[in-house]
Amino acid sequence: MYDFLIIGAGSAGCSMAYFLQKENKSIALIDREGIAGGASGAAGAFLSPLPGKKNPYNSLVNAALDYSLDFYEKLLPSAVDKKGVLRVADTNFDEEKLSKNSIRCEYLSSEKLHYISKNFMEIDGYFYENAAVVEPVQICRELTKESDFYKRDVKELHFKDGIYTIDEIKAKNIILAQGVGSSLVEIPYMKISPIFGLRVDVKTTTKVPFNIHKSISVSTNKHDGTLSIGATQQRHDDEKIECLTTCDKCAYYLESDEMQTATLLKQAEELIKLEDLEVVKIYKGARATIKSYFPLIGKVVNYESSLKKYPSIKNGTKIPPEMLEYYPNMYVINALGSRGFVYGPYLAKILAQNILYNEPIPKEVSTEKLFYKAARKD
Ligand SMILES: Cc1cc2nc3c(=O)[nH]c(=O)nc-3n(C[C@H](O)[C@H](O)[C@H](O)COP(=O)(O)OP(=O)(O)OC[C@H]3O[C@@H](n4cnc5c(N)ncnc54)[C@H](O)[C@@H]3O)c2cc1C
């Protein structure tokens, strides 16, 4: 009998396992693929600040970045290359937006960049010190080294007499950290859209002094001598595809690898000349996002029975969260979007503290916020 059963061994599930295990809770971690076999294994994994005038979204990202970067450096320094990032203006962040942001940075002109490396193209940008690239699989393995791992494809949940059971595995609490996988209970207010992506790892004789970001990112030379270039973004919205398997096994994408790799390499070459380039490996995955782009953590509100009990919620009646109906001892952490390694430890710590000590969850990432929003639209 475990204290917690966690379904999904990506950045979200592994970070949850870590923080709960630190509080002496026993953990069974379940995944149909393995540790970091989903989006987390495909991630760049770049940890960069979000520039721009301060708002609730970039404040969350930047708070998570500060926390998680520091956390990874203590957890496994050998899996972290913290050399900063050069942010080059693009359509999302034009020159004006970049120059007026709230985080400390240094403007680097093209002359200055050429002085640093003759391989830089004619670019300029803003340099942020607090940025890194990490080894996603090593991090996830380190986070879960004290947890029991079971490789299972969970089709349904059984709950009886206060106990969740999956095959022979039993636990009092359950955490859904499934990424784009079909949710094991109905959470209609959490509408996950997968955003497919590809990253390539390459070898080159060029020394890249820091990460560079303009629509895509080129990493600095990592501990293992490779560079990561990522990532492409392709939404699944229109195709209405359900992610039943990993992208690596998804026939829909088998033919586009070459094209997407070529696009990435071309975009990278517009930033810095990479000499003696050799593609080492291609990684694919699907990011889980919801419309607001905020991630989501908390107890799982039972949508149907909450609305049955309080139908007037639909008309805007304010019913406090503690009066809603919840699935018993069930929690979710999902919709980490393109920043799963920035959010993972930060959100997992908040959720673990909430589960164990009833510490509050910030409203903007709470399950309740999305529940009320969806119910009022229903
Ligand atoms: C190409 C690419 C590049 C990226 N680059 C970055 C980056 O630079 N920086 C960054 O921070 N983030 C990046 N991301 C995003 C990041 O990878 C995700 O946000 C993060 O991995 C999400 O973690 P997760 O644990 O929520 O999901 P996942 O890692 O997908 O984990 C969910 C797991 O649940 C398992 N699962 C689901 N349902 C079941 C079931 N029924 N039974 C058993 N197992 C189940 C899946 O097998 C999967 O392993 C990138 C993503 C991609 C695809």
XYZ file of N, CA, C and O in Angstrom, residues 13 47-48 59 71 94 223 231 235-236 251 310 313 316 331 339 353 366 378:
76
model
N 5.089 14.580 -13.087
C 4.972 13.440 -12.182
C 6.248 13.190 -11.396
O 6.205 12.886 -10.200
N 15.711 26.626 -20.103
C 15.040 27.356 -19.026
C 15.397 28.818 -19.235
O 16.546 29.218 -18.985
N 14.435 29.588 -19.737
C 14.717 30.990 -20.081
C 13.664 31.899 -19.483
O 12.512 31.480 -19.326
N 5.091 36.859 -14.716
C 5.517 36.801 -13.305
C 5.577 35.353 -12.837
O 6.505 34.951 -12.125
N 16.922 24.968 -7.985
C 16.617 23.605 -7.549
C 17.450 22.573 -8.327
O 18.077 21.695 -7.748
N 9.268 42.027 -30.239
C 10.005 42.917 -31.130
C 11.018 43.711 -30.302
O 11.045 43.632 -29.069
N 27.379 19.429 -21.517
C 28.398 18.577 -20.891
C 28.830 17.428 -21.803
O 29.983 17.047 -21.819
N 12.551 24.383 -30.664
C 11.860 23.213 -31.174
C 10.789 23.692 -32.157
O 10.373 24.855 -32.094
N 0.414 22.554 -34.061
C -0.793 22.299 -33.262
C -1.586 21.146 -33.847
O -1.574 20.912 -35.040
N -2.299 20.440 -32.970
C -3.141 19.337 -33.418
C -4.616 19.739 -33.493
O -5.434 18.929 -33.879
N 2.018 7.429 -36.499
C 2.209 7.342 -37.948
C 1.987 8.694 -38.630
O 2.615 9.000 -39.637
N -25.022 22.375 -7.395
C -25.181 23.845 -7.425
C -25.367 24.325 -8.864
O -24.469 24.956 -9.437
N -24.347 27.831 -10.307
C -22.965 28.261 -10.631
C -22.928 28.724 -12.081
O -22.237 29.679 -12.434
N -23.511 32.242 -12.511
C -22.566 33.148 -11.861
C -22.648 33.169 -10.350
O -21.932 33.927 -9.697
N -5.621 14.364 -7.396
C -5.001 15.645 -7.731
C -4.513 15.610 -9.176
O -4.274 14.537 -9.727
N 6.923 24.881 -21.228
C 7.847 25.229 -20.141
C 7.806 24.212 -19.006
O 7.872 24.564 -17.832
N 2.795 20.905 -1.002
C 2.522 21.652 0.238
C 1.019 21.811 0.452
O 0.534 21.837 1.577
N -5.096 27.348 -10.443
C -5.915 26.385 -9.693
C -6.970 25.718 -10.564
O -7.493 26.310 -11.513
N -21.003 27.160 -19.763
C -21.731 25.956 -20.168
C -23.188 26.268 -20.541
O -23.843 27.015 -19.877
